[in-house]
Amino acid sequence: MRSINILRSVFVIAIAAAINSSCTEKINLKLNNSEPKVVIEGNISDEPGPYFVGVTKSRLYSDSNILVVVPSALVIISDDAGNADTLTETAFAGLYQTNFIQGTIGRTYKLSVTAEGTTYVSICKMQAPVDIDSIVLSTETEFNGDLDNEADIEVRDPLGVANYYRVVSYTNGKRSTGFSVHRDRLWDGKLRSFNVPDDDYEVGDTLRVDLWSIDEHVYTYFDQFDQNQNNFGAPAAPANPDAIFTPATLGYFSAHSVKSKTVIIP
Amino acid sequence: MRQNVLLVALCFLFSVSSFSQNKSASEKITISGTIKDGKTGEEMIGATIMLKDTIGIGAVTNAYGFYSLTIPVSKNQLLVRYIGYQDFSITLDSLKNQTISVSLLPASKTLNEVEIKARKSDENITTAQVSAIKLDMKQLEKIPVLFGEKDILKTIQLLPGVQPASEGNSGFYVRGSSNDQNLVLLDEAPVYNASHLLGFFSVFNNDAIKDATLYKGNMPAEYGGRLASVLDIKMKEGNSKEYVIGGGIGLISSRLNIEGPIVKDKGSFIVTGRRTYADLFLKLSKNQALKKSVLYFYDLNLKANYRIGKRDRIFLSGYFGQDKFGFQDRFSIVYGNATATLRWNHIFSDKLFSNTSFIYNEFNYTIGINVANIDVKSQIRDFSLKEDLDYYLNSKNKLKFGFLTTFHTIVPGQVVSSDTSRIGNIFLAKNYGWENNVYAQHEISLLNKVNINYGVRLSVFSQVGPSKYFKFPGDGVIDTFQLKLGQFNKTYFNAEPRVSVSYNFFKNMSFKAAYSRNVQNLHQLSATTSSAPTDRWIMTSNNTKPQIVDQVSAGYFVNFHKDMFELSVEGYYKWMQNQIDYVNGATLRANETVESQLLYGVGRAYGAEFFFKKKEGKFTGWVSYTIARSERKFVGVNNTTWFPSRYDRTHDLSIVLMYDITPRINVSATWVYYTGLAATFASGKYFLDGQIVPYYGPRNEDRFPAYHRLDIGATFVLKKRKTWEHDLNLSVYNLYARKNAYSIDLNADKSNGIVFAEKTYLFRIVPSITYNFKFSFSPIKKKAK
């Protein structure tokens, strides 16, 4: 899928370069309006707490980008060892933090959020972590001829288990954007390299890469964002990722283990 | 319904047999033979032979130029006609069964000494066939196209009920159906991927094509296997009288063709080739990455035929084409089709004509991802045996029956990795399928006013071992089962009744109606708007049922001003079952349980088509307008309600104008307009991990802006002699530089969060120039007959 989209865009660009015509332009497009929905973002990991849960609302696409928060929600994280922690709202309205619960590998966690009269529930198992073997720095020639710094991490995938990964990077503490997820369906047990998101670093920068071992449905959730990308010729039927809360609402709850590696760019 | 059809069928068969017994009492003779082009020796498809002074007794030549006509002994004056050719009169000197073969000469504008004039065709009125268009290959030469590449698949998109898949794309949608629901036949061999360069060009080199007919559903029982349409393309046989070399040099490609007799008037051959050199443009680029890239395709068409005695003829035809595309040394994709058809025509008697074909066809691709040291290989391949028999009972009744048996092999994308690769080999099980069809159809004309063509096609499909199959009982459970060689997976039997009726109110006016059922057992999984060569094909299986369509059409057809003008109005309604869609985030590639990613639903499409054409004179052309709707319903999508499909275009208008300024100069223009395609844009947004992500509303609730474009062209004949001619063709695509949206993205301005929509458009004005030449080796010596 990815490769053909790249091929297609390369072809389109090639044609464009050949006849010097293809271009982009802003247009007026009438969009339909949707009802605001509750958005939940919850994370728990094997790193020390507290952990945070955000409760917000969706907006019309044409609205400004000011976050609409949902304050005074009842937020509880519990596990299969009998712990239950009712989260406390922080100084930022709509953002809630745990009090005592500690993420432990192998346990199953349940997030329950009661907001605007509805209780949303999601369950997630914390998977075993996988180490980052190394961070590999290189320089690539971009399509436009420019040189570009690249970073990859090498990961030795455990054989015989289905692994799902999310890669998050921090350049001088600034967190990467995008939802970079992978699964080992095609390379179980092999040494594999993943591109580090937002890797336009410079000499002297501190680059930290976190490898999250995530649950399968969390992988599927983030992967569906990727499927919606409007690549050339591919806007077939974008849809919202399948909800992982019951009843259905937007957002995710991820229990994951984390391995980390840091380099200072030489 | 089916019982009624059978009953009607039985009634007709009975009436025919009693009919023919009556006839044998009175005296009749049968004349048969072939009708050819006197200049090239090519057999003519659809030429008419008829009684001169009795309306309604006549025959039409079949795909091999053969006809059979039974007439009363009291008549001895016959007339042979073909559009654009001089009429040919025959006076029978003996009143017994005989073979008469005729060569027609082209109607020449310089021939003014006699009253012989090219006759216009009224076939559109008199046959029962509805929803079919025979393409005029000569007219096709005049229509301006992108990059000056004459393209049959783009020309049919200017006809009512046919729409392009996207800008400049050779993929097409017929009456609200997908691209894979079109059966494209090249000399009877199915072509699975009819496009080059990811859809911008078709695989059909115009120089090799003799005849093409498009059936927009309601096809006769001899065709089957796809829901929406059949595009039946026949390759030229090659000039059997003289050697001809022709070719063209264009902006994007060059063409060369050679044809001539093997043994004069006994056998001939034709070889045509084409190669693009778009990659030369890349070399001119300053961009290093582009310079190192590869981008071209080529086509080769070959055909030879030989007549063995009076009753037998053998044809061998083949096509081979390939696309090569590489981006630096990082990615490459090579794909192409190959077809081969070996045919044997045999005339059993003056009433029974047989054609037997062995057909091979394949489509394959290889993607090389050098950065990961892997190749992805895929193939779809068929072997077929086909038998068609034409039985000309008498001048009012014609029977056609036969069978087709096909063995399908699908190799899904296999991942082959080198030792150094970090991805392992992935061998998805090959799939084998065996498809069998038998059909019979009967064409009957009653009282010279009513023509009926009815028939039935039976299709049987089963996957066969050895292979691995899957069951999905639910809740993500996957059961695997193996079939050994000779074992069958689930077998599907389907009866496909077809009937079409025409009633001629007057000689030039008719009303037609038709019903047909079509079944499709091969399905292409395409998750993008425009089809890609790597879109996967799957077979009907224990999970995926055959796609079925029931279509009714009705139309009113009138010719006026001595058949100079043609007007038609047609309406249709289609019900589709077992349509395929995908679950959210479906993984279609390198997935052996791909069927777990599919959704099955229903579809409906309906519309009205208007067509007005001026066929004769200096000024010719047509206007075609379609108003239509195409919808799908899948469990769980849009709360299981009807939503517009990707093939839904409310309005579709094409205007094609051609004008011969002088015999040497003609100009042409086309203007197209259609409703933008249905799409899903964001209706809301929310924050996730500190980023803004879109929130989508119901499927396909939005629309692209309307598409419209004007193209113009001109052909200058530089020289035209009997042995040598050349011309220059100029065209301008998108004359008023309309920036039609190819894709649309929604973005939020990072500084102020204001949302804007941004379109990508491919082409502004694209001028092109093509030089064509043709010369013949020996002058024409023989006159007609």
PDB file of C-alpha atoms in Angstrom, chain B residues 631-718:
ATOM      1  CA  GLU B 631     -25.465   3.518  -4.349  1.00  0.00           C
ATOM      2  CA  ARG B 632     -24.245   0.783  -2.036  1.00  0.00           C
ATOM      3  CA  LYS B 633     -25.368  -0.591   1.306  1.00  0.00           C
ATOM      4  CA  PHE B 634     -23.129  -2.501   3.697  1.00  0.00           C
ATOM      5  CA  VAL B 635     -23.868  -3.684   7.191  1.00  0.00           C
ATOM      6  CA  GLY B 636     -22.247  -1.288   9.628  1.00  0.00           C
ATOM      7  CA  VAL B 637     -21.335   1.410   7.101  1.00  0.00           C
ATOM      8  CA  ASN B 638     -23.357   4.610   7.542  1.00  0.00           C
ATOM      9  CA  ASN B 639     -25.694   2.809   9.935  1.00  0.00           C
ATOM     10  CA  THR B 640     -26.496   0.296   7.175  1.00  0.00           C
ATOM     11  CA  THR B 641     -28.167   2.886   4.953  1.00  0.00           C
ATOM     12  CA  TRP B 642     -27.664   3.575   1.232  1.00  0.00           C
ATOM     13  CA  PHE B 643     -24.704   5.795   0.448  1.00  0.00           C
ATOM     14  CA  PRO B 644     -23.384   7.092  -2.906  1.00  0.00           C
ATOM     15  CA  SER B 645     -20.696   4.824  -4.333  1.00  0.00           C
ATOM     16  CA  ARG B 646     -17.383   5.977  -5.708  1.00  0.00           C
ATOM     17  CA  TYR B 647     -18.900   5.464  -9.159  1.00  0.00           C
ATOM     18  CA  ASP B 648     -21.767   7.881  -8.591  1.00  0.00           C
ATOM     19  CA  ARG B 649     -21.782  10.849 -10.978  1.00  0.00           C
ATOM     20  CA  THR B 650     -25.080  12.671 -11.109  1.00  0.00           C
ATOM     21  CA  HIS B 651     -24.494  14.506 -14.388  1.00  0.00           C
ATOM     22  CA  ASP B 652     -22.178  13.516 -17.192  1.00  0.00           C
ATOM     23  CA  LEU B 653     -22.072  15.463 -20.424  1.00  0.00           C
ATOM     24  CA  SER B 654     -19.780  14.991 -23.446  1.00  0.00           C
ATOM     25  CA  ILE B 655     -19.807  17.007 -26.636  1.00  0.00           C
ATOM     26  CA  VAL B 656     -17.673  15.822 -29.545  1.00  0.00           C
ATOM     27  CA  LEU B 657     -17.452  17.868 -32.735  1.00  0.00           C
ATOM     28  CA  MET B 658     -15.479  17.110 -35.890  1.00  0.00           C
ATOM     29  CA  TYR B 659     -15.278  19.218 -39.003  1.00  0.00           C
ATOM     30  CA  ASP B 660     -13.574  18.467 -42.316  1.00  0.00           C
ATOM     31  CA  ILE B 661     -12.450  21.866 -43.564  1.00  0.00           C
ATOM     32  CA  THR B 662     -11.022  20.305 -46.701  1.00  0.00           C
ATOM     33  CA  PRO B 663     -10.394  16.627 -47.469  1.00  0.00           C
ATOM     34  CA  ARG B 664      -6.897  17.239 -46.133  1.00  0.00           C
ATOM     35  CA  ILE B 665      -7.624  19.221 -42.995  1.00  0.00           C
ATOM     36  CA  ASN B 666      -9.995  18.359 -40.220  1.00  0.00           C
ATOM     37  CA  VAL B 667     -10.453  19.930 -36.825  1.00  0.00           C
ATOM     38  CA  SER B 668     -12.132  18.564 -33.744  1.00  0.00           C
ATOM     39  CA  ALA B 669     -13.118  19.568 -30.245  1.00  0.00           C
ATOM     40  CA  THR B 670     -14.463  17.773 -27.209  1.00  0.00           C
ATOM     41  CA  TRP B 671     -15.932  19.216 -24.063  1.00  0.00           C
ATOM     42  CA  VAL B 672     -16.705  17.122 -21.025  1.00  0.00           C
ATOM     43  CA  TYR B 673     -18.487  17.965 -17.812  1.00  0.00           C
ATOM     44  CA  TYR B 674     -19.325  15.712 -14.906  1.00  0.00           C
ATOM     45  CA  THR B 675     -20.283  15.905 -11.267  1.00  0.00           C
ATOM     46  CA  GLY B 676     -17.338  15.583  -8.924  1.00  0.00           C
ATOM     47  CA  LEU B 677     -16.823  12.235  -7.296  1.00  0.00           C
ATOM     48  CA  ALA B 678     -18.310  11.392  -3.941  1.00  0.00           C
ATOM     49  CA  ALA B 679     -15.770  11.606  -1.139  1.00  0.00           C
ATOM     50  CA  THR B 680     -15.544  11.801   2.606  1.00  0.00           C
ATOM     51  CA  PHE B 681     -13.955  14.974   3.926  1.00  0.00           C
ATOM     52  CA  ALA B 682     -13.630  15.828   7.591  1.00  0.00           C
ATOM     53  CA  SER B 683     -16.703  17.270   9.252  1.00  0.00           C
ATOM     54  CA  GLY B 684     -15.042  17.858  12.608  1.00  0.00           C
ATOM     55  CA  LYS B 685     -11.703  17.741  14.407  1.00  0.00           C
ATOM     56  CA  TYR B 686     -10.245  16.872  17.770  1.00  0.00           C
ATOM     57  CA  PHE B 687      -6.947  16.762  19.603  1.00  0.00           C
ATOM     58  CA  LEU B 688      -5.046  13.534  20.056  1.00  0.00           C
ATOM     59  CA  ASP B 689      -1.570  13.511  21.569  1.00  0.00           C
ATOM     60  CA  GLY B 690      -1.470  17.266  21.095  1.00  0.00           C
ATOM     61  CA  GLN B 691      -2.231  17.031  17.382  1.00  0.00           C
ATOM     62  CA  ILE B 692      -5.305  17.982  15.445  1.00  0.00           C
ATOM     63  CA  VAL B 693      -6.907  14.997  13.736  1.00  0.00           C
ATOM     64  CA  PRO B 694      -9.986  14.980  11.502  1.00  0.00           C
ATOM     65  CA  TYR B 695     -13.362  13.603  12.477  1.00  0.00           C
ATOM     66  CA  TYR B 696     -15.237  12.020   9.557  1.00  0.00           C
ATOM     67  CA  GLY B 697     -18.952  12.045   8.981  1.00  0.00           C
ATOM     68  CA  PRO B 698     -20.980   9.534   6.958  1.00  0.00           C
ATOM     69  CA  ARG B 699     -19.294   7.725   4.036  1.00  0.00           C
ATOM     70  CA  ASN B 700     -19.159   9.717   0.772  1.00  0.00           C
ATOM     71  CA  GLU B 701     -21.287  12.567   2.083  1.00  0.00           C
ATOM     72  CA  ASP B 702     -19.146  15.185   0.307  1.00  0.00           C
ATOM     73  CA  ARG B 703     -18.349  15.929  -3.330  1.00  0.00           C
ATOM     74  CA  PHE B 704     -15.358  17.035  -5.330  1.00  0.00           C
ATOM     75  CA  PRO B 705     -15.984  20.177  -7.404  1.00  0.00           C
ATOM     76  CA  ALA B 706     -17.473  19.484 -10.839  1.00  0.00           C
ATOM     77  CA  TYR B 707     -15.027  18.452 -13.542  1.00  0.00           C
ATOM     78  CA  HIS B 708     -14.950  20.073 -16.962  1.00  0.00           C
ATOM     79  CA  ARG B 709     -12.430  20.364 -19.756  1.00  0.00           C
ATOM     80  CA  LEU B 710     -12.129  21.383 -23.398  1.00  0.00           C
ATOM     81  CA  ASP B 711      -9.740  19.674 -25.817  1.00  0.00           C
ATOM     82  CA  ILE B 712      -9.102  20.592 -29.429  1.00  0.00           C
ATOM     83  CA  GLY B 713      -7.276  18.851 -32.224  1.00  0.00           C
ATOM     84  CA  ALA B 714      -6.429  19.134 -35.899  1.00  0.00           C
ATOM     85  CA  THR B 715      -5.120  16.679 -38.481  1.00  0.00           C
ATOM     86  CA  PHE B 716      -3.309  17.841 -41.591  1.00  0.00           C
ATOM     87  CA  VAL B 717      -2.875  15.265 -44.321  1.00  0.00           C
ATOM     88  CA  LEU B 718       0.470  16.249 -45.799  1.00  0.00           C
TER      89      LEU B 718
END
